[in-house]
Amino acid sequence: MLIVLPPSETKAHGGDGAPLRWESLSFPSLNPQRASIAADLTRLTVDEALAVLGISEKLRPEAELSARLLHSPTMPAIERYTGVLYDALDAPSLPPQARARLAIGSALFGVLGAENPIPHYRLSASTKLPDATGATPTMKARWGSAITQALSEVEGLVIDLRSGGYQQLGKLPGALTVRVESVREDGSRKVVSHFNKHYKGELARVLALSETAPADAPEVAQVARAAGMTVEENSPTELTLVV
């Protein structure tokens, strides 16, 4: 079982690991695209990066860090990403065997293992990053079928908790996805948006800590229900988490 999480725009600063080495990352088939995207990102001046990344002047340090990403210190990806989902996941408290079940989707790296050492950077799935020719391909075009192919080589069930924009970078047919819905007072349902990541973080933690690795949607639902969650089985490839 592999649980693929979304990345986050907010990231922890610092790190005590050596600068990025492509050979240290999981899914090595993605390294050509990773290196190409990193080269284009670091080629930007800081002012250019502000415009391309769509961030304001007050976030200039983020653009500066992106420019230095090939030379910056690293830390495990699961500790680099922060925010609502990662607060709920509480990765620092997870044992190694649980962390080994986690991966993270990324515009820069495609897919990462949780322990892969990465630097601080800024890049999103919606960014149109100029390449060496001056063209501005979408991130989806840059990745092509590479992420899908890499994930297709994973043994066992893949649980895809990435947000829509990151799923579009490389969907995996047959992966299990999860909707999060709340129940209104009148009994109708509403898709949860603001706290979606929080609940997915809680679910990812429960699954990562499971004594056995679920092999299909019913087994995932069983593990979640045992943890007190309300889960509905929509199809062999989709569950709804009701909150």
PDB file of C-alpha atoms in Angstrom:
ATOM      1  CA  MET A   1       0.000   0.000   0.000  1.00  0.00           C
ATOM      2  CA  LEU A   2       1.147   3.487  -0.861  1.00  0.00           C
ATOM      3  CA  ILE A   3      -0.682   6.620   0.326  1.00  0.00           C
ATOM      4  CA  VAL A   4      -0.006   9.589  -1.948  1.00  0.00           C
ATOM      5  CA  LEU A   5      -0.494  12.939  -0.227  1.00  0.00           C
ATOM      6  CA  PRO A   6      -0.796  16.402  -1.738  1.00  0.00           C
ATOM      7  CA  PRO A   7       2.079  18.837  -1.184  1.00  0.00           C
ATOM      8  CA  SER A   8       1.628  22.197   0.512  1.00  0.00           C
ATOM      9  CA  GLU A   9       2.631  25.727  -0.386  1.00  0.00           C
ATOM     10  CA  THR A  10       3.821  26.271   3.185  1.00  0.00           C
ATOM     11  CA  LYS A  11       7.069  24.561   4.046  1.00  0.00           C
ATOM     12  CA  ALA A  12       9.424  24.290   6.979  1.00  0.00           C
ATOM     13  CA  HIS A  13      12.611  26.298   6.624  1.00  0.00           C
ATOM     14  CA  GLY A  14      16.143  25.098   7.096  1.00  0.00           C
ATOM     15  CA  GLY A  15      17.340  21.521   7.210  1.00  0.00           C
ATOM     16  CA  ASP A  16      20.589  19.795   8.046  1.00  0.00           C
ATOM     17  CA  GLY A  17      20.816  17.450   5.066  1.00  0.00           C
ATOM     18  CA  ALA A  18      23.233  17.716   2.175  1.00  0.00           C
ATOM     19  CA  PRO A  19      22.069  19.596  -0.956  1.00  0.00           C
ATOM     20  CA  LEU A  20      19.698  17.813  -3.305  1.00  0.00           C
ATOM     21  CA  ARG A  21      20.953  14.691  -5.053  1.00  0.00           C
ATOM     22  CA  TRP A  22      18.609  13.269  -7.664  1.00  0.00           C
ATOM     23  CA  GLU A  23      19.812   9.730  -6.993  1.00  0.00           C
ATOM     24  CA  SER A  24      18.558   9.988  -3.397  1.00  0.00           C
ATOM     25  CA  LEU A  25      14.929  10.303  -4.503  1.00  0.00           C
ATOM     26  CA  SER A  26      12.385   7.531  -4.938  1.00  0.00           C
ATOM     27  CA  PHE A  27      10.900   6.897  -8.389  1.00  0.00           C
ATOM     28  CA  PRO A  28      14.203   7.499 -10.241  1.00  0.00           C
ATOM     29  CA  SER A  29      12.462   7.292 -13.628  1.00  0.00           C
ATOM     30  CA  LEU A  30      11.210  10.826 -12.886  1.00  0.00           C
ATOM     31  CA  ASN A  31      14.699  12.302 -12.576  1.00  0.00           C
ATOM     32  CA  PRO A  32      14.948  13.663 -16.157  1.00  0.00           C
ATOM     33  CA  GLN A  33      11.771  15.705 -15.712  1.00  0.00           C
ATOM     34  CA  ARG A  34      12.789  16.735 -12.195  1.00  0.00           C
ATOM     35  CA  ALA A  35      16.154  18.009 -13.367  1.00  0.00           C
ATOM     36  CA  SER A  36      14.656  19.862 -16.323  1.00  0.00           C
ATOM     37  CA  ILE A  37      12.023  21.605 -14.196  1.00  0.00           C
ATOM     38  CA  ALA A  38      14.584  22.497 -11.523  1.00  0.00           C
ATOM     39  CA  ALA A  39      16.916  23.957 -14.151  1.00  0.00           C
ATOM     40  CA  ASP A  40      14.143  26.154 -15.530  1.00  0.00           C
ATOM     41  CA  LEU A  41      13.060  27.259 -12.072  1.00  0.00           C
ATOM     42  CA  THR A  42      16.551  28.204 -10.926  1.00  0.00           C
ATOM     43  CA  ARG A  43      17.220  30.004 -14.219  1.00  0.00           C
ATOM     44  CA  LEU A  44      14.657  32.677 -13.294  1.00  0.00           C
ATOM     45  CA  THR A  45      15.773  35.872 -11.622  1.00  0.00           C
ATOM     46  CA  VAL A  46      14.064  36.530  -8.333  1.00  0.00           C
ATOM     47  CA  ASP A  47      11.881  39.217  -9.916  1.00  0.00           C
ATOM     48  CA  GLU A  48      10.940  36.854 -12.738  1.00  0.00           C
ATOM     49  CA  ALA A  49      10.142  34.132 -10.219  1.00  0.00           C
ATOM     50  CA  LEU A  50       7.765  36.433  -8.345  1.00  0.00           C
ATOM     51  CA  ALA A  51       5.747  36.895 -11.532  1.00  0.00           C
ATOM     52  CA  VAL A  52       5.910  33.288 -12.743  1.00  0.00           C
ATOM     53  CA  LEU A  53       5.031  31.828  -9.359  1.00  0.00           C
ATOM     54  CA  GLY A  54       2.258  34.373  -8.834  1.00  0.00           C
ATOM     55  CA  ILE A  55       3.464  35.510  -5.425  1.00  0.00           C
ATOM     56  CA  SER A  56       3.694  38.964  -3.909  1.00  0.00           C
ATOM     57  CA  GLU A  57       6.736  41.003  -2.961  1.00  0.00           C
ATOM     58  CA  LYS A  58       6.310  40.039   0.692  1.00  0.00           C
ATOM     59  CA  LEU A  59       7.051  36.452  -0.364  1.00  0.00           C
ATOM     60  CA  ARG A  60      10.320  37.408  -2.054  1.00  0.00           C
ATOM     61  CA  PRO A  61      12.233  35.045   0.303  1.00  0.00           C
ATOM     62  CA  GLU A  62      10.243  32.155  -1.223  1.00  0.00           C
ATOM     63  CA  ALA A  63      11.438  33.122  -4.704  1.00  0.00           C
ATOM     64  CA  GLU A  64      15.003  33.484  -3.435  1.00  0.00           C
ATOM     65  CA  LEU A  65      14.889  29.998  -1.919  1.00  0.00           C
ATOM     66  CA  SER A  66      13.606  28.552  -5.187  1.00  0.00           C
ATOM     67  CA  ALA A  67      16.545  30.132  -7.006  1.00  0.00           C
ATOM     68  CA  ARG A  68      18.944  28.366  -4.592  1.00  0.00           C
ATOM     69  CA  LEU A  69      17.159  25.028  -4.374  1.00  0.00           C
ATOM     70  CA  LEU A  70      20.018  23.035  -5.890  1.00  0.00           C
ATOM     71  CA  HIS A  71      22.405  24.266  -3.200  1.00  0.00           C
ATOM     72  CA  SER A  72      20.152  24.568  -0.138  1.00  0.00           C
ATOM     73  CA  PRO A  73      20.099  22.173   2.822  1.00  0.00           C
ATOM     74  CA  THR A  74      17.517  19.417   2.739  1.00  0.00           C
ATOM     75  CA  MET A  75      15.205  17.604   5.131  1.00  0.00           C
ATOM     76  CA  PRO A  76      12.818  14.653   4.676  1.00  0.00           C
ATOM     77  CA  ALA A  77       9.894  15.611   2.450  1.00  0.00           C
ATOM     78  CA  ILE A  78       7.355  14.577   5.091  1.00  0.00           C
ATOM     79  CA  GLU A  79       8.915  17.155   7.437  1.00  0.00           C
ATOM     80  CA  ARG A  80       9.432  19.834   4.779  1.00  0.00           C
ATOM     81  CA  TYR A  81       5.740  20.174   3.936  1.00  0.00           C
ATOM     82  CA  THR A  82       3.574  21.845   6.569  1.00  0.00           C
ATOM     83  CA  GLY A  83      -0.034  22.985   6.928  1.00  0.00           C
ATOM     84  CA  VAL A  84      -3.418  21.557   7.819  1.00  0.00           C
ATOM     85  CA  LEU A  85      -2.987  18.064   6.392  1.00  0.00           C
ATOM     86  CA  TYR A  86       0.497  17.636   7.828  1.00  0.00           C
ATOM     87  CA  ASP A  87      -0.615  18.887  11.251  1.00  0.00           C
ATOM     88  CA  ALA A  88      -3.313  16.187  11.275  1.00  0.00           C
ATOM     89  CA  LEU A  89      -0.868  13.569  10.007  1.00  0.00           C
ATOM     90  CA  ASP A  90       1.664  14.426  12.759  1.00  0.00           C
ATOM     91  CA  ALA A  91       4.499  12.793  10.837  1.00  0.00           C
ATOM     92  CA  PRO A  92       7.164  13.291  13.560  1.00  0.00           C
ATOM     93  CA  SER A  93       5.256  10.844  15.757  1.00  0.00           C
ATOM     94  CA  LEU A  94       4.961   8.159  13.069  1.00  0.00           C
ATOM     95  CA  PRO A  95       7.281   5.143  13.254  1.00  0.00           C
ATOM     96  CA  PRO A  96       9.507   4.365  10.237  1.00  0.00           C
ATOM     97  CA  GLN A  97       7.240   1.572   8.960  1.00  0.00           C
ATOM     98  CA  ALA A  98       4.291   3.988   8.834  1.00  0.00           C
ATOM     99  CA  ARG A  99       6.292   6.723   7.102  1.00  0.00           C
ATOM    100  CA  ALA A 100       7.399   4.158   4.504  1.00  0.00           C
ATOM    101  CA  ARG A 101       3.760   3.875   3.382  1.00  0.00           C
ATOM    102  CA  LEU A 102       3.578   7.588   2.536  1.00  0.00           C
ATOM    103  CA  ALA A 103       4.447   9.471  -0.629  1.00  0.00           C
ATOM    104  CA  ILE A 104       3.863  13.070  -1.696  1.00  0.00           C
ATOM    105  CA  GLY A 105       2.818  14.467  -5.063  1.00  0.00           C
ATOM    106  CA  SER A 106       4.762  17.510  -6.233  1.00  0.00           C
ATOM    107  CA  ALA A 107       4.931  19.866  -9.200  1.00  0.00           C
ATOM    108  CA  LEU A 108       8.735  19.891  -8.973  1.00  0.00           C
ATOM    109  CA  PHE A 109       9.425  16.270  -8.043  1.00  0.00           C
ATOM    110  CA  GLY A 110       6.416  14.400  -9.431  1.00  0.00           C
ATOM    111  CA  VAL A 111       6.122  11.911  -6.600  1.00  0.00           C
ATOM    112  CA  LEU A 112       8.403  11.618  -3.580  1.00  0.00           C
ATOM    113  CA  GLY A 113       8.921   9.058  -0.878  1.00  0.00           C
ATOM    114  CA  ALA A 114       8.189  10.511   2.563  1.00  0.00           C
ATOM    115  CA  GLU A 115      11.820  10.239   3.657  1.00  0.00           C
ATOM    116  CA  ASN A 116      13.313  11.708   0.471  1.00  0.00           C
ATOM    117  CA  PRO A 117      15.521  14.697   1.368  1.00  0.00           C
ATOM    118  CA  ILE A 118      14.409  17.862  -0.410  1.00  0.00           C
ATOM    119  CA  PRO A 119      15.169  21.593  -0.185  1.00  0.00           C
ATOM    120  CA  HIS A 120      12.772  24.466   0.331  1.00  0.00           C
ATOM    121  CA  TYR A 121      11.184  25.583  -2.951  1.00  0.00           C
ATOM    122  CA  ARG A 122       8.048  27.162  -4.392  1.00  0.00           C
ATOM    123  CA  LEU A 123       6.198  25.703  -7.388  1.00  0.00           C
ATOM    124  CA  SER A 124       2.578  24.682  -7.856  1.00  0.00           C
ATOM    125  CA  ALA A 125       0.663  22.418 -10.226  1.00  0.00           C
ATOM    126  CA  SER A 126      -0.896  25.431 -11.929  1.00  0.00           C
ATOM    127  CA  THR A 127       2.387  27.230 -12.666  1.00  0.00           C
ATOM    128  CA  LYS A 128       3.414  27.766 -16.284  1.00  0.00           C
ATOM    129  CA  LEU A 129       7.187  27.711 -16.002  1.00  0.00           C
ATOM    130  CA  PRO A 130       9.164  29.076 -18.970  1.00  0.00           C
ATOM    131  CA  ASP A 131      11.567  26.551 -20.467  1.00  0.00           C
ATOM    132  CA  ALA A 132      14.914  27.163 -22.154  1.00  0.00           C
ATOM    133  CA  THR A 133      13.183  28.025 -25.449  1.00  0.00           C
ATOM    134  CA  GLY A 134      10.922  30.628 -23.846  1.00  0.00           C
ATOM    135  CA  ALA A 135       7.797  28.483 -24.191  1.00  0.00           C
ATOM    136  CA  THR A 136       5.527  28.144 -21.145  1.00  0.00           C
ATOM    137  CA  PRO A 137       4.204  24.585 -21.042  1.00  0.00           C
ATOM    138  CA  THR A 138       1.807  23.556 -18.290  1.00  0.00           C
ATOM    139  CA  MET A 139       3.111  21.305 -15.546  1.00  0.00           C
ATOM    140  CA  LYS A 140       0.791  18.599 -16.858  1.00  0.00           C
ATOM    141  CA  ALA A 141       2.451  18.832 -20.272  1.00  0.00           C
ATOM    142  CA  ARG A 142       5.903  18.736 -18.690  1.00  0.00           C
ATOM    143  CA  TRP A 143       5.162  15.555 -16.791  1.00  0.00           C
ATOM    144  CA  GLY A 144       3.303  13.804 -19.607  1.00  0.00           C
ATOM    145  CA  SER A 145       2.740  10.171 -18.657  1.00  0.00           C
ATOM    146  CA  ALA A 146       5.819   9.917 -16.419  1.00  0.00           C
ATOM    147  CA  ILE A 147       4.034  10.141 -13.048  1.00  0.00           C
ATOM    148  CA  THR A 148       1.325   7.713 -14.114  1.00  0.00           C
ATOM    149  CA  GLN A 149       3.971   5.255 -15.253  1.00  0.00           C
ATOM    150  CA  ALA A 150       5.957   5.602 -12.023  1.00  0.00           C
ATOM    151  CA  LEU A 151       2.897   5.011  -9.856  1.00  0.00           C
ATOM    152  CA  SER A 152       1.821   2.059 -11.989  1.00  0.00           C
ATOM    153  CA  GLU A 153       4.973   0.254 -10.869  1.00  0.00           C
ATOM    154  CA  VAL A 154       3.982   0.411  -7.193  1.00  0.00           C
ATOM    155  CA  GLU A 155       3.115  -2.982  -5.732  1.00  0.00           C
ATOM    156  CA  GLY A 156      -0.203  -3.134  -3.916  1.00  0.00           C
ATOM    157  CA  LEU A 157      -2.958  -0.595  -3.484  1.00  0.00           C
ATOM    158  CA  VAL A 158      -2.323   3.093  -4.202  1.00  0.00           C
ATOM    159  CA  ILE A 159      -4.522   5.482  -2.212  1.00  0.00           C
ATOM    160  CA  ASP A 160      -4.467   8.815  -4.004  1.00  0.00           C
ATOM    161  CA  LEU A 161      -5.236  11.678  -1.620  1.00  0.00           C
ATOM    162  CA  ARG A 162      -3.792  14.368  -3.879  1.00  0.00           C
ATOM    163  CA  SER A 163      -5.929  17.388  -4.674  1.00  0.00           C
ATOM    164  CA  GLY A 164      -7.376  17.655  -8.177  1.00  0.00           C
ATOM    165  CA  GLY A 165      -4.609  19.820  -9.645  1.00  0.00           C
ATOM    166  CA  TYR A 166      -1.916  17.371  -8.586  1.00  0.00           C
ATOM    167  CA  GLN A 167      -3.901  14.334  -9.684  1.00  0.00           C
ATOM    168  CA  GLN A 168      -4.025  15.918 -13.139  1.00  0.00           C
ATOM    169  CA  LEU A 169      -0.222  15.813 -13.307  1.00  0.00           C
ATOM    170  CA  GLY A 170      -0.425  12.043 -13.433  1.00  0.00           C
ATOM    171  CA  LYS A 171      -3.531  10.045 -12.599  1.00  0.00           C
ATOM    172  CA  LEU A 172      -3.267   6.358 -11.851  1.00  0.00           C
ATOM    173  CA  PRO A 173      -6.171   4.297 -13.206  1.00  0.00           C
ATOM    174  CA  GLY A 174      -7.348   1.978 -10.464  1.00  0.00           C
ATOM    175  CA  ALA A 175      -6.030   4.078  -7.590  1.00  0.00           C
ATOM    176  CA  LEU A 176      -8.404   4.558  -4.674  1.00  0.00           C
ATOM    177  CA  THR A 177      -9.571   8.152  -4.173  1.00  0.00           C
ATOM    178  CA  VAL A 178     -11.452   9.685  -1.259  1.00  0.00           C
ATOM    179  CA  ARG A 179     -14.184  12.343  -1.170  1.00  0.00           C
ATOM    180  CA  VAL A 180     -14.846  14.244   2.052  1.00  0.00           C
ATOM    181  CA  GLU A 181     -18.451  15.273   2.693  1.00  0.00           C
ATOM    182  CA  SER A 182     -20.302  16.796   5.607  1.00  0.00           C
ATOM    183  CA  VAL A 183     -23.978  16.355   6.487  1.00  0.00           C
ATOM    184  CA  ARG A 184     -26.146  19.479   6.631  1.00  0.00           C
ATOM    185  CA  GLU A 185     -28.931  19.920   9.184  1.00  0.00           C
ATOM    186  CA  ASP A 186     -31.504  18.897   6.564  1.00  0.00           C
ATOM    187  CA  GLY A 187     -29.621  15.679   5.880  1.00  0.00           C
ATOM    188  CA  SER A 188     -28.206  16.725   2.534  1.00  0.00           C
ATOM    189  CA  ARG A 189     -24.512  16.422   1.777  1.00  0.00           C
ATOM    190  CA  LYS A 190     -21.895  19.070   1.112  1.00  0.00           C
ATOM    191  CA  VAL A 191     -18.388  18.453  -0.206  1.00  0.00           C
ATOM    192  CA  VAL A 192     -15.909  19.679   2.393  1.00  0.00           C
ATOM    193  CA  SER A 193     -13.404  22.143   0.984  1.00  0.00           C
ATOM    194  CA  HIS A 194     -11.811  24.169   3.791  1.00  0.00           C
ATOM    195  CA  PHE A 195     -11.124  21.235   6.126  1.00  0.00           C
ATOM    196  CA  ASN A 196     -10.729  18.632   3.395  1.00  0.00           C
ATOM    197  CA  LYS A 197      -6.991  18.344   3.984  1.00  0.00           C
ATOM    198  CA  HIS A 198      -7.411  17.991   7.729  1.00  0.00           C
ATOM    199  CA  TYR A 199      -9.638  14.943   7.400  1.00  0.00           C
ATOM    200  CA  LYS A 200      -7.444  13.416   4.731  1.00  0.00           C
ATOM    201  CA  GLY A 201      -4.485  13.884   7.050  1.00  0.00           C
ATOM    202  CA  GLU A 202      -6.321  12.037   9.789  1.00  0.00           C
ATOM    203  CA  LEU A 203      -7.235   9.224   7.389  1.00  0.00           C
ATOM    204  CA  ALA A 204      -3.671   8.965   6.091  1.00  0.00           C
ATOM    205  CA  ARG A 205      -2.387   8.634   9.646  1.00  0.00           C
ATOM    206  CA  VAL A 206      -4.854   5.867  10.483  1.00  0.00           C
ATOM    207  CA  LEU A 207      -3.957   3.937   7.328  1.00  0.00           C
ATOM    208  CA  ALA A 208      -0.204   4.420   7.742  1.00  0.00           C
ATOM    209  CA  LEU A 209      -0.414   3.025  11.291  1.00  0.00           C
ATOM    210  CA  SER A 210      -2.585   0.043  10.288  1.00  0.00           C
ATOM    211  CA  GLU A 211      -1.134  -3.283  11.402  1.00  0.00           C
ATOM    212  CA  THR A 212      -1.870  -4.763   7.973  1.00  0.00           C
ATOM    213  CA  ALA A 213      -1.831  -3.034   4.612  1.00  0.00           C
ATOM    214  CA  PRO A 214      -5.343  -2.810   3.115  1.00  0.00           C
ATOM    215  CA  ALA A 215      -5.514  -4.347  -0.341  1.00  0.00           C
ATOM    216  CA  ASP A 216      -8.737  -2.793  -1.643  1.00  0.00           C
ATOM    217  CA  ALA A 217     -11.486  -0.263  -0.920  1.00  0.00           C
ATOM    218  CA  PRO A 218     -13.468  -2.477   1.504  1.00  0.00           C
ATOM    219  CA  GLU A 219     -10.350  -3.135   3.575  1.00  0.00           C
ATOM    220  CA  VAL A 220      -9.470   0.566   3.640  1.00  0.00           C
ATOM    221  CA  ALA A 221     -13.009   1.318   4.787  1.00  0.00           C
ATOM    222  CA  GLN A 222     -12.741  -1.348   7.470  1.00  0.00           C
ATOM    223  CA  VAL A 223      -9.542   0.157   8.884  1.00  0.00           C
ATOM    224  CA  ALA A 224     -11.070   3.645   8.870  1.00  0.00           C
ATOM    225  CA  ARG A 225     -14.263   2.478  10.570  1.00  0.00           C
ATOM    226  CA  ALA A 226     -12.277   0.682  13.243  1.00  0.00           C
ATOM    227  CA  ALA A 227     -10.724   4.065  14.023  1.00  0.00           C
ATOM    228  CA  GLY A 228     -14.181   5.615  14.459  1.00  0.00           C
ATOM    229  CA  MET A 229     -14.508   7.182  11.004  1.00  0.00           C
ATOM    230  CA  THR A 230     -17.669   7.069   8.900  1.00  0.00           C
ATOM    231  CA  VAL A 231     -16.842   5.780   5.437  1.00  0.00           C
ATOM    232  CA  GLU A 232     -19.018   4.843   2.482  1.00  0.00           C
ATOM    233  CA  GLU A 233     -17.920   2.630  -0.402  1.00  0.00           C
ATOM    234  CA  ASN A 234     -18.986   4.305  -3.641  1.00  0.00           C
ATOM    235  CA  SER A 235     -17.097   2.012  -6.008  1.00  0.00           C
ATOM    236  CA  PRO A 236     -13.944  -0.135  -6.072  1.00  0.00           C
ATOM    237  CA  THR A 237     -11.964   3.064  -6.652  1.00  0.00           C
ATOM    238  CA  GLU A 238     -13.772   5.685  -4.547  1.00  0.00           C
ATOM    239  CA  LEU A 239     -14.691   6.116  -0.917  1.00  0.00           C
ATOM    240  CA  THR A 240     -16.561   8.934   0.813  1.00  0.00           C
ATOM    241  CA  LEU A 241     -15.420  10.045   4.230  1.00  0.00           C
ATOM    242  CA  VAL A 242     -18.427  11.545   6.024  1.00  0.00           C
ATOM    243  CA  VAL A 243     -17.600  14.113   8.692  1.00  0.00           C
TER     244      VAL A 243
END
